[in-house]
Coordinates of C-alpha atoms in Angstrom, one line a residue:
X253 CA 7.8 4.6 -13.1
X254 CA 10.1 4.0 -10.1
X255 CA 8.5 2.6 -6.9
X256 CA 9.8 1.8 -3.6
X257 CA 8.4 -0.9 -1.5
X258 CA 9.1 -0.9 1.8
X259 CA 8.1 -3.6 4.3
X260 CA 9.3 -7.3 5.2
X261 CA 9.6 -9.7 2.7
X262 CA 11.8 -12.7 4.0
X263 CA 9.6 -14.1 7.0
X264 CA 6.2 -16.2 6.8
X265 CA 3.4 -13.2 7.9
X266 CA 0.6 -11.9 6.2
X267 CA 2.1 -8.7 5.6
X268 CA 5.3 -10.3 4.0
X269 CA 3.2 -12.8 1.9
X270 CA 1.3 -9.4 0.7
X271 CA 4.4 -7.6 -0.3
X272 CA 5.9 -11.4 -2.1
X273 CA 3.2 -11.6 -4.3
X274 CA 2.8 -8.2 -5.3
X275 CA 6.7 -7.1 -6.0
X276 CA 7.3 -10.0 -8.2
X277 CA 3.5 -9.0 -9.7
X278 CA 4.5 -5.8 -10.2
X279 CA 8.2 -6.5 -11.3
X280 CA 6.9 -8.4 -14.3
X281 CA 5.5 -5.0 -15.4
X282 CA 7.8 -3.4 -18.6
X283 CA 6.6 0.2 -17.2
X284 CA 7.6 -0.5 -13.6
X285 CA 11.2 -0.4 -11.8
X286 CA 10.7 -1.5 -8.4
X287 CA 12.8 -1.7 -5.0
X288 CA 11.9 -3.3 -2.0
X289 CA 13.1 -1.5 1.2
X290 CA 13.2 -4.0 4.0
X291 CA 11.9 -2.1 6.8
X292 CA 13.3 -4.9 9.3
X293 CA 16.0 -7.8 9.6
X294 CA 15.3 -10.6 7.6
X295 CA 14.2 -13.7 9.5
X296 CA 14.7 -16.2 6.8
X297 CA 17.9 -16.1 4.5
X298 CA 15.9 -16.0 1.1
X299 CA 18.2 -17.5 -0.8
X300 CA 17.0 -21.2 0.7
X301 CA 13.4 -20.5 0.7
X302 CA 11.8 -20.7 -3.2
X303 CA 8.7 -18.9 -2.4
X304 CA 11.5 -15.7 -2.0
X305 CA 14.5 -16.5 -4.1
X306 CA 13.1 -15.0 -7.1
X307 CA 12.4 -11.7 -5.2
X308 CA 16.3 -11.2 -4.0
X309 CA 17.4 -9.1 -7.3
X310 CA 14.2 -6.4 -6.4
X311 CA 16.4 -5.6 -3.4
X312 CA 18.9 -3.5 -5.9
X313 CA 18.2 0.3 -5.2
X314 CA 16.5 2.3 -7.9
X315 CA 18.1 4.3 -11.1
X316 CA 16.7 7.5 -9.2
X317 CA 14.4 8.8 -7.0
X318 CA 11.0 6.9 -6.7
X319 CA 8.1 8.2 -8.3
X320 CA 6.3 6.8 -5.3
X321 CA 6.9 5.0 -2.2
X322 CA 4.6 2.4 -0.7
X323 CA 5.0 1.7 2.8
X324 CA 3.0 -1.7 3.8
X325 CA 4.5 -2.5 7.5
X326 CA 3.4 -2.7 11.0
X327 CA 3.4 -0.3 13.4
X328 CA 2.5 2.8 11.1
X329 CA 5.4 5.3 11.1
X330 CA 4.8 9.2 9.9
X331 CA 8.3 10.1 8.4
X332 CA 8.0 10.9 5.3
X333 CA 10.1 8.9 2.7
X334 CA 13.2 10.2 1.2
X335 CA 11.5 11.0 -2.6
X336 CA 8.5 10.4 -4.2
X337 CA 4.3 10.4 -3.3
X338 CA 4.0 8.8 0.0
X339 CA 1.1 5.7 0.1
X340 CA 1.0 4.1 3.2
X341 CA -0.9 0.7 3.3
X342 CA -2.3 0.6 6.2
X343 CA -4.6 -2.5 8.0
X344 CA -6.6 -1.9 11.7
X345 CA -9.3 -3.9 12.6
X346 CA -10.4 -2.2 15.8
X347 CA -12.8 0.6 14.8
X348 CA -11.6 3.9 15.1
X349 CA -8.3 5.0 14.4
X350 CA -5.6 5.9 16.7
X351 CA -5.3 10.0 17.0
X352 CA -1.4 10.5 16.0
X353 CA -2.5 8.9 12.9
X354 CA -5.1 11.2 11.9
X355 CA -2.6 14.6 10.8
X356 CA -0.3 12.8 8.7
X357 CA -3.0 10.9 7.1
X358 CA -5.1 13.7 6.6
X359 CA -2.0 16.1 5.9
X360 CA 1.0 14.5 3.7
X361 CA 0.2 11.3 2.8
X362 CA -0.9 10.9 -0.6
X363 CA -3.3 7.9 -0.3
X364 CA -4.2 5.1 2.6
X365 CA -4.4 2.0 0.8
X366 CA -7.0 -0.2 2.9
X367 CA -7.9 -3.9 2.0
X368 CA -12.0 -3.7 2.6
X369 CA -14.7 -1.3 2.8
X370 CA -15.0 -1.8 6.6
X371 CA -11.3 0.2 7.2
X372 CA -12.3 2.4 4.3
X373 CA -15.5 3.4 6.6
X374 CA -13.0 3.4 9.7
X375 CA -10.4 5.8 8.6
X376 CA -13.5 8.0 7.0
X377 CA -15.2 7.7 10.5
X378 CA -12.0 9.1 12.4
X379 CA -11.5 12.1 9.9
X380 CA -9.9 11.2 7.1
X381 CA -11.1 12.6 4.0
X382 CA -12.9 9.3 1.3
X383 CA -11.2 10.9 -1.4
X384 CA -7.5 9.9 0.2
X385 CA -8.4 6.3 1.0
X386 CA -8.2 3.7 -2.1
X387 CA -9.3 0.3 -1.0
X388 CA -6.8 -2.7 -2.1
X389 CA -8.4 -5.7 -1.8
X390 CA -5.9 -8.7 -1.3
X391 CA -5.4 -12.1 -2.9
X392 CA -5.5 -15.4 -3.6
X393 CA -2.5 -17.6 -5.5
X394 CA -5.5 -19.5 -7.0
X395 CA -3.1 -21.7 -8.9
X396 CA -1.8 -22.6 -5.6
X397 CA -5.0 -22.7 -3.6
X398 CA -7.0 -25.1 -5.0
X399 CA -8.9 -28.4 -3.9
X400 CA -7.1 -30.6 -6.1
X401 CA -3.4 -31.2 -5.0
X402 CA -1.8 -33.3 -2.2
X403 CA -3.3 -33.2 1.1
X404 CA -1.5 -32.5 4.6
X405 CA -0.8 -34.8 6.8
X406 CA -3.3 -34.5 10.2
X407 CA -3.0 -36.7 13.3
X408 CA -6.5 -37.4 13.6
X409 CA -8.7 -40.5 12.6
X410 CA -12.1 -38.1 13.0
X411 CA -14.6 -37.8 10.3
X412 CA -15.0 -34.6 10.2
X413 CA -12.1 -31.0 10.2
X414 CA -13.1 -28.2 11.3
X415 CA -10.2 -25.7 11.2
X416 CA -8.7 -22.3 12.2
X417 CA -6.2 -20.4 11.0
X418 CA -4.8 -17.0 12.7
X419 CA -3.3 -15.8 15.5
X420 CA -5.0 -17.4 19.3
X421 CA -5.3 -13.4 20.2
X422 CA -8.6 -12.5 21.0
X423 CA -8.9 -10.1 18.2
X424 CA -9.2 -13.3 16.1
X425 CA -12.1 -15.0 18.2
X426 CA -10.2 -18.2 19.1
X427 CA -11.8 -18.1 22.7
X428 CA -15.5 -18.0 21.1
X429 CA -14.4 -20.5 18.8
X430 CA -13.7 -23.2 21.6
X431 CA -16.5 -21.8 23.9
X432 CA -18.8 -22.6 20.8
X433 CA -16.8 -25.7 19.7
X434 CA -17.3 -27.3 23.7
X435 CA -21.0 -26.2 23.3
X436 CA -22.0 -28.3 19.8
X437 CA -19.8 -31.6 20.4
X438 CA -18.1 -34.1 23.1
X439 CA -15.7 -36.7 22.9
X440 CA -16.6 -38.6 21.0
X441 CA -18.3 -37.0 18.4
X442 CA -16.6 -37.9 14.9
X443 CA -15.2 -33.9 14.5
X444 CA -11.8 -32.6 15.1
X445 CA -10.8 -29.3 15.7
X446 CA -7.3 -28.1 13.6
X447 CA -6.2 -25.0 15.1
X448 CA -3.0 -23.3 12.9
X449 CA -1.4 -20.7 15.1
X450 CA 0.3 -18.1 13.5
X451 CA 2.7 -15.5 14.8
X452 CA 2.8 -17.1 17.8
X453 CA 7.2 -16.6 18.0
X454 CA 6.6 -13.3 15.9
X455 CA 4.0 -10.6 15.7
X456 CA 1.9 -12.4 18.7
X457 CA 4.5 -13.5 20.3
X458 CA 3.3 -13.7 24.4
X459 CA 0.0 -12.5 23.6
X460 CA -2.4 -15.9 22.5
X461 CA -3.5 -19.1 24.3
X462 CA -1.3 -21.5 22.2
X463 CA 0.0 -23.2 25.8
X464 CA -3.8 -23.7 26.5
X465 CA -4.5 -24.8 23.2
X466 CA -1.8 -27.5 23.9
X467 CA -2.8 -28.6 26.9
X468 CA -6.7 -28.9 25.4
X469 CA -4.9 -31.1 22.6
X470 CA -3.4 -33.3 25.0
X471 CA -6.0 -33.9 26.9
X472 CA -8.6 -36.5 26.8
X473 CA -11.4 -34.3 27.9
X474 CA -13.8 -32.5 26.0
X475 CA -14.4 -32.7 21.5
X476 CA -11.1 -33.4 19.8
X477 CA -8.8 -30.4 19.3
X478 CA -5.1 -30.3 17.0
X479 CA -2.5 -27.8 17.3
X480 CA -0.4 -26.8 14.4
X481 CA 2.2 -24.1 15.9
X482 CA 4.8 -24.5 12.9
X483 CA 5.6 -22.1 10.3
X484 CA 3.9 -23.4 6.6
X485 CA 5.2 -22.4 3.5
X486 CA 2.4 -21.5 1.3
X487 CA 2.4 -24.9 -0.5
X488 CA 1.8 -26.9 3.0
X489 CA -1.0 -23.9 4.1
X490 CA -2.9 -25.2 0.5
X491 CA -2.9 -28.8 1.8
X492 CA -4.0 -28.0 5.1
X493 CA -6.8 -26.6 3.8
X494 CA -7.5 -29.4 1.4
X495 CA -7.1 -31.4 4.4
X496 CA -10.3 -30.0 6.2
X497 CA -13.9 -30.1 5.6
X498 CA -15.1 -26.2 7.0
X499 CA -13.2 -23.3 7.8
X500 CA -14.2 -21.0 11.0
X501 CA -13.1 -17.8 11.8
X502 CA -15.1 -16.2 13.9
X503 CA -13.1 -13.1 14.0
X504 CA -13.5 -10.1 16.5
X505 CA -12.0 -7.8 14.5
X506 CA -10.1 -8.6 10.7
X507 CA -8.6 -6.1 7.9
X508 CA -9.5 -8.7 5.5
X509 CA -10.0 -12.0 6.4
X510 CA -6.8 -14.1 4.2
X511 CA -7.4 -17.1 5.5
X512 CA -11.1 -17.1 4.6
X513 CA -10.7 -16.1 1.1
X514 CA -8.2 -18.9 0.7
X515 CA -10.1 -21.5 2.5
X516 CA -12.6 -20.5 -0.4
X517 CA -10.3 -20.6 -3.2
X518 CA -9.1 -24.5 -2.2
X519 CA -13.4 -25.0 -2.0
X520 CA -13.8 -25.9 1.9
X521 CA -17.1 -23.6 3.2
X522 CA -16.4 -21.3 5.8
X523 CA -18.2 -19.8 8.8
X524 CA -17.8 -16.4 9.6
X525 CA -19.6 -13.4 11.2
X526 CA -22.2 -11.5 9.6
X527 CA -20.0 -8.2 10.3
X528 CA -16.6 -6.7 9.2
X529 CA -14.2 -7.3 6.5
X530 CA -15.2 -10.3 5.0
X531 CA -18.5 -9.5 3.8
X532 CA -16.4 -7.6 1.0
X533 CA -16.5 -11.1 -0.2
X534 CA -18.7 -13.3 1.5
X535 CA -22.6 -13.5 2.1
X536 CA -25.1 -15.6 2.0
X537 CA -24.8 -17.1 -1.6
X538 CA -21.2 -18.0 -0.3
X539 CA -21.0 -18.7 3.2
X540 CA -22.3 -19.4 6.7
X541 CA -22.8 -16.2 8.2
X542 CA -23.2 -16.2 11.9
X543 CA -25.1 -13.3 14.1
X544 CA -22.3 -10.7 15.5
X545 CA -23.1 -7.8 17.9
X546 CA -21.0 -4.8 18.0
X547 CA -19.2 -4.4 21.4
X548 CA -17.5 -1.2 21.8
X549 CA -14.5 -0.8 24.0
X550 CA -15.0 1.6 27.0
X551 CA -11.4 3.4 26.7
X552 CA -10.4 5.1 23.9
X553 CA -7.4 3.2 23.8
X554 CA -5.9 0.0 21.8
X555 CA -2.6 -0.9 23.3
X556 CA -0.6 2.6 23.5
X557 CA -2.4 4.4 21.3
X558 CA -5.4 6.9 21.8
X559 CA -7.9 6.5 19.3
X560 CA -10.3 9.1 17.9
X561 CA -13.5 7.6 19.4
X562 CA -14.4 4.4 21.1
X563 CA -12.7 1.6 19.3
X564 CA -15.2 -1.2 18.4
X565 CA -15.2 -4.7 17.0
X566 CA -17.8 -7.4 17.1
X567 CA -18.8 -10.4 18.6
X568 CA -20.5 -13.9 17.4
X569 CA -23.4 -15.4 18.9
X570 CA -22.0 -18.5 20.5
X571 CA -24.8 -20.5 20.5
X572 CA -25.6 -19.6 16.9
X573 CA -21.5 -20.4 16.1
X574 CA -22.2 -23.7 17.5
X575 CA -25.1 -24.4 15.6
X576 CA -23.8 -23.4 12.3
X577 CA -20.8 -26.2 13.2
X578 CA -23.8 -28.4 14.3
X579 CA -25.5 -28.4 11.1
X580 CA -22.1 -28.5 8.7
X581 CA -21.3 -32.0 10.6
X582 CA -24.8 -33.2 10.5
X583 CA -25.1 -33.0 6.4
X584 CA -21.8 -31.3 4.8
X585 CA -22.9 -32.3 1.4
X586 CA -25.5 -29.7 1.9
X587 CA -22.8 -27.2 2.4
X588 CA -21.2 -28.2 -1.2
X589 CA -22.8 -25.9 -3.4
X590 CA -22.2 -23.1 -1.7
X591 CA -18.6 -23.9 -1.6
X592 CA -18.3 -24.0 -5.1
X593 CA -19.6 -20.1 -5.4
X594 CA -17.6 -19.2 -3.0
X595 CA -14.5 -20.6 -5.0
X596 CA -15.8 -18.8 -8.1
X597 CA -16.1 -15.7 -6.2
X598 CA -12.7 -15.6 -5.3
X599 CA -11.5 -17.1 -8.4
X600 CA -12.7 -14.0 -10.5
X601 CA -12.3 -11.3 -8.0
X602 CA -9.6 -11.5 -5.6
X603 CA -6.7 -13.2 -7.1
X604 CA -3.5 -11.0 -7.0
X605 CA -3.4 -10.2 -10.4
X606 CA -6.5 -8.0 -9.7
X607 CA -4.7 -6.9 -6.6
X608 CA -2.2 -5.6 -8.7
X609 CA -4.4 -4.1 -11.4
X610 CA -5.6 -1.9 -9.0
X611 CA -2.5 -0.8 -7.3
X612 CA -1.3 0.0 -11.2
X613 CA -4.2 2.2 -11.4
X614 CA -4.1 4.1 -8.3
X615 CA -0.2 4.5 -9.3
X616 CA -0.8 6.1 -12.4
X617 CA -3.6 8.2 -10.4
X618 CA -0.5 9.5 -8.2
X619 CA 1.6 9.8 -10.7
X620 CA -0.1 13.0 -12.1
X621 CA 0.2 14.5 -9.0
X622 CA 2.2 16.5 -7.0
X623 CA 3.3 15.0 -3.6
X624 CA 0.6 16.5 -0.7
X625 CA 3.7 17.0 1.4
X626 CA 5.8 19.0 -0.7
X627 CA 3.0 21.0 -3.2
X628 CA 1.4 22.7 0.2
X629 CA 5.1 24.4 1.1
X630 CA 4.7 27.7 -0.1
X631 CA 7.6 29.2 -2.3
X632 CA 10.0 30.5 0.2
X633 CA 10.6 33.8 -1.7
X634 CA 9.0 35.7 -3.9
X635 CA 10.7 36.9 -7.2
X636 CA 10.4 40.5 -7.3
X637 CA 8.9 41.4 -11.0
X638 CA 7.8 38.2 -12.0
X639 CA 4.6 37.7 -13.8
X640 CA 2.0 35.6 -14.2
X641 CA 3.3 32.5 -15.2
X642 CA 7.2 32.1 -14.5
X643 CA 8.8 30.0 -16.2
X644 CA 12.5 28.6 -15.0
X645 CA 15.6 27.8 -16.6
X646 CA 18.7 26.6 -14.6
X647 CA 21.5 26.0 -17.4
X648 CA 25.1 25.0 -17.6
X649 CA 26.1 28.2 -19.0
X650 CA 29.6 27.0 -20.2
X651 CA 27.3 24.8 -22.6
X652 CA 25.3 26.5 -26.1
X653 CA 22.4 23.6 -24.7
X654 CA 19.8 26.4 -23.3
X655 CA 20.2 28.4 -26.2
X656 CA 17.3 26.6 -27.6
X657 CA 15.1 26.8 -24.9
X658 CA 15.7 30.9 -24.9
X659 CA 14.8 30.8 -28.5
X660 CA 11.4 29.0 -28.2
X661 CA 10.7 31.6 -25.1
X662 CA 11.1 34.6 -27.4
X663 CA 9.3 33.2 -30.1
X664 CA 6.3 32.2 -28.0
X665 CA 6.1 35.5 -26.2
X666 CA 6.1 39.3 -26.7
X667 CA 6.9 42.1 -24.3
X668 CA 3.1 43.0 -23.2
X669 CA 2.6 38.9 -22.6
X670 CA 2.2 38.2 -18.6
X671 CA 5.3 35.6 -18.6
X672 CA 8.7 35.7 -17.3
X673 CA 11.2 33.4 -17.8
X674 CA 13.7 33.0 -15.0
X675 CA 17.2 32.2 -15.5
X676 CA 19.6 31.4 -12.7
X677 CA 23.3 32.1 -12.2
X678 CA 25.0 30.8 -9.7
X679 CA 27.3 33.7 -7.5
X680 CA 30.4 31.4 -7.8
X681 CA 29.4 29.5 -10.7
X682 CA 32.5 28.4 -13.4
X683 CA 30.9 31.8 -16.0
X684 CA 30.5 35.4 -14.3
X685 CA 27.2 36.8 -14.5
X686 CA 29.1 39.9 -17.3
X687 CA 29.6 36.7 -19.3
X688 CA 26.5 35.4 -19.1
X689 CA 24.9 38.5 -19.6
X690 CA 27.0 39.3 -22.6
X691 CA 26.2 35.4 -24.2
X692 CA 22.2 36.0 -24.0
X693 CA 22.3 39.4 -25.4
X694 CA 24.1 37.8 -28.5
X695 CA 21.7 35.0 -28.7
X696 CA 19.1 37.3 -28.6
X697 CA 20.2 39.2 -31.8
X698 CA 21.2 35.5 -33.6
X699 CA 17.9 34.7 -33.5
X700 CA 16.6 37.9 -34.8
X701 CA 14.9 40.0 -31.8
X702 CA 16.1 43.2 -29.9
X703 CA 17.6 43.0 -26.5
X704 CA 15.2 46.1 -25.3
X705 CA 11.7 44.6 -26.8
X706 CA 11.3 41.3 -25.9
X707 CA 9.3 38.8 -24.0
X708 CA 10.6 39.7 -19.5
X709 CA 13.3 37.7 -19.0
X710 CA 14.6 37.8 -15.5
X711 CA 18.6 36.8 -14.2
X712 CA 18.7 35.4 -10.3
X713 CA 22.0 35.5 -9.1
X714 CA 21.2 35.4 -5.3
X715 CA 23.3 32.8 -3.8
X716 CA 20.1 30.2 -2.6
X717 CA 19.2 28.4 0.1
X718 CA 19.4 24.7 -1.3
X719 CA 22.2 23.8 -3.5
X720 CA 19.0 21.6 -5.3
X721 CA 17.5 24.3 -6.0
X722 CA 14.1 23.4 -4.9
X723 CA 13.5 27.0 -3.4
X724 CA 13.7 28.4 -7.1
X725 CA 11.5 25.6 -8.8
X726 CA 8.5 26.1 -5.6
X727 CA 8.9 30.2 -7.0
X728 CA 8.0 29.4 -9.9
X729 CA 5.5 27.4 -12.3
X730 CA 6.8 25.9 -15.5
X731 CA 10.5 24.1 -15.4
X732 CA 12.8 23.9 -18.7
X733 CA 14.9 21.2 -18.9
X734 CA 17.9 22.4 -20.6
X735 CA 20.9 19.7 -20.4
X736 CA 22.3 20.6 -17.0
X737 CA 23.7 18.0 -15.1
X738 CA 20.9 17.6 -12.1
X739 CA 18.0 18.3 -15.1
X740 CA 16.6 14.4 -14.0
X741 CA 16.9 15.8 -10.3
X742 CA 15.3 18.8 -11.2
X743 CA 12.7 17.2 -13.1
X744 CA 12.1 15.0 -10.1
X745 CA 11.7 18.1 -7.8
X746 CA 9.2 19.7 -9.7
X747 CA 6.8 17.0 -10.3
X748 CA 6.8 16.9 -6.6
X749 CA 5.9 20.1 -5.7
X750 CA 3.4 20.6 -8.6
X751 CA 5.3 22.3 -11.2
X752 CA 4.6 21.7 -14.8
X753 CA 8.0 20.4 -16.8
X754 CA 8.0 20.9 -20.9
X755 CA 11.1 18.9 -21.9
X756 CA 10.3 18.9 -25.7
X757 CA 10.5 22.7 -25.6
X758 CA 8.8 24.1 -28.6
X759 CA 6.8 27.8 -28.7
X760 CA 3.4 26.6 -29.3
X761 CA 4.0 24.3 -26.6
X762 CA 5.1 27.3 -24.0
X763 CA 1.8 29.3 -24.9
X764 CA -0.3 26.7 -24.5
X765 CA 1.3 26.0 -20.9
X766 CA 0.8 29.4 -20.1
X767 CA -2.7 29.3 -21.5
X768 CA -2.2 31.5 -24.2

């Protein structure tokens, strides 16, 4: 199987760390040739950062067309790729979906891959059809996110670590966070705050409170709080959280929730809301769950983009947010066991192997498909006289190659059978059409039938509209390969569009095809 992958790779964002660990995942599968397309610059040279050094030869472009094309990038884009079944991975975290993605969705794109249930519900919600959307969960490097390994350096003497990782957006819930954070402690309670902004140069770059944030850490006022604003490489993010006592997200709005299944994996407890993505993998065996409302929006708008219906996300109770972080100072050991099953939760079901068990099975899935973009074109002629079941060769006439496949066509088939087999000369092709016609009416008599009782056997000698001849293979319904020199092209072509392809052609094979 050939598969593109396009999205970034070379800079430190959730998406990129996505499409890291799944290439080289998927590269180490025999069955699988994979490309990544880098859909933007690269932001880091990979060739000095060992988390991406081993992914630089995946950059080399594919032996042919791609089977299937992944496209795992923000913002969503509706072009179509250049080959292959379309996937688009695709996260959103506010509810409803925006309208101009609903027709391609719904219309040409093969699959939505989604990372929870709650965007599974969301795209259904807005109008896509549950059959198209394949949830994806992510992972966890659980050989990397652990609780035993060095720890990371924090400048803090406090006791006790709470910390947050994401974005200071207020999709993330960074302002309830503090408002619930000033609420439970003061001064000089022994906690400390760690607050790891993330795409705060990048993605979120002039959208979150990380100036606030730093003048909150520098101040002498109010409970303790830290601000990390440096890129971590992914060994430095596993010692951070070793480093901590408690993760808390208390997210308005997530896709997943990354840093809460790693926080898990390296055995810290987490608080989170009872609501949204996480709950895919947390819940009350596993974490703190925390009350959350849903608050819709009153436009139909996120940013630019028009949404189906009222976006929505949700929101924590603050009081009971500051409770939970009351109660996880007050007696953390009681927090321990559940810490531990939420480790082995994520341990046995979100690692990125699994991640890439399921993206091998909803490739396969595709795979026997045609592409939903190209099988609903309809055939842009019709071939006058052709029966029920066409079948189409396209040969190199000055080579004996398709002589074989003309054989196993008469020997299959009879005059009164419903077939047709369609056989295409080009107008300025290197044999006339006299020649050719002479050539198969001698090859019919070598191999023992008459010219005027036979199985229909049609000669196209139109001059067509592609020089792929795609218009040909959408007219008809079972494709030959017979040695030509664009027979992997062809091949390619009608997989797309839904046409069957015998390449071992035998007669019993050809009737069964044609349901004889």
């Amino acid at each position: 199987m050939r598969l593109c992958w396009e999205g970034e790779t070379f800079v430190w964002s959730s998406l990129a760390l996505i499409n890291r660990e799944v290439a080289r995942r998927l590269a180490a599968r025999r069955d699988i040739a994979i490309s990544l397309y880098q859909s933007a610059p690269a932001r880091l040279d990979p060739r000095h950062v060992p988390d991406m050094a081993d992914l630089l030869p995946l950059l080399a472009p594919l032996p042919g067309p791609a089977d299937v094309h992944v496209r795992h990038q923000w913002p969503f884009r509706d072009d179509p790729p250049p080959s292959g079944r379309w996937v688009v991975m695709q996260h959103w975290e506010f509810g409803s979906l925006p309208r101009p993605w609903l027709a391609p969705m719904r219309d040409r794109i093969d699959e939505i891959w989604v990372a929870s249930r709650f965007v599974r519900d969301c795209c259904v919600a807005s109008g896509v059809p549950a059959d198209q959307v394949a949830i994806i969960p992510c992972g966890v490097d659980t050989a990397l996110f652990t609780d035993v390994g060095p720890a990371f350096p924090l400048a803090t003497d406090k006791r006790f670590k709470f910390l947050f990782v994401g974005g200071t957006i207020p999709r993330k819930g960074v302002d309830l966070l503090l408002k619930a954070y000033g609420l439970a402690f003061q001064r000089d309670d022994d906690v400390t705050l760690i607050v790891k902004d993330f795409g705060s140069r990048t993605s979120y770059l002039g959208q979150g409170i990380g100036e606030q944030l730093a003048a909150m850490a520098a101040s002498d006022t109010g409970p303790e709080i830290r601000l990390i604003d440096t890129d971590l490489a992914p060994a430095e993010l596993a010692a951070l959280y070793r480093s901590v006592d408690c993760l808390v997200q208390p997210y308005r709005g997530e896709g997943f929730g990354l840093p809460i299944a790693e926080a898990m994996a390296a055995g810290r407890p987490v608080i989170v809301p009872d609501y949204g993505a996480c709950l895919d993998f947390c819940d009350a065996d596993t974490a703190v769950l925390v009350p959350a409302r849903v608050v819709a929006h009153p436009d139909r708008i996120i940013g630019d983009l028009e949404t189906v219906h009222h976006p929505w996300w949700c929101e924590v109770d603050v009081h009971g947010l500051a409770a939970a972080m009351r109660a996880m100072v007050a007696d953390p050991a009681a927090f321990q066991a559940m810490a531990r099953r939420g480790q082995a939760r994520i341990r046995a079901d979100f690692t990125w192997d699994r991640t890439v068990d399921r993206i091998v099975e909803r490739l396969t899935v595709l795979t026997e498909r045609p592409a939903r973009r190209l099988a609903r074109q309809q055939a842009p002629f019709a071939i006058a006289g052709r029966r029920r079941v066409a079948f189409l060769m396209l040969p190199d006439w000055s080579h004996p190659v398709w002589k074989a496949g003309l054989a196993a066509y008469l020997q299959a088939f009879g005059p009164t059978d419903d077939v047709s087999l369609v056989l295409y000369v080009p107008p300025r092709g290197a044999v006339s059409l006299a020649d050719v016609e002479t050539a198969l009416v001698a090859t019919i008599c070598a191999v023992g039938h008459d010219p005027e009782r036979i199985a229909d056997v049609i000669i196209m000698h139109d001059a067509l509209g592609r020089s792929d001849h795609a218009d040909l293979i959408v007219a008809t319904d079972v494709y030959l390969p017979c040695g030509e020199a664009l027979a992997e092209a062809h091949t390619e072509a009608a997989h797309l569009y839904g046409r069957t392809v015998v390449t071992a052609v035998a007669a019993e094979t050809l009737r069964a095809v044609a349901g004889f």
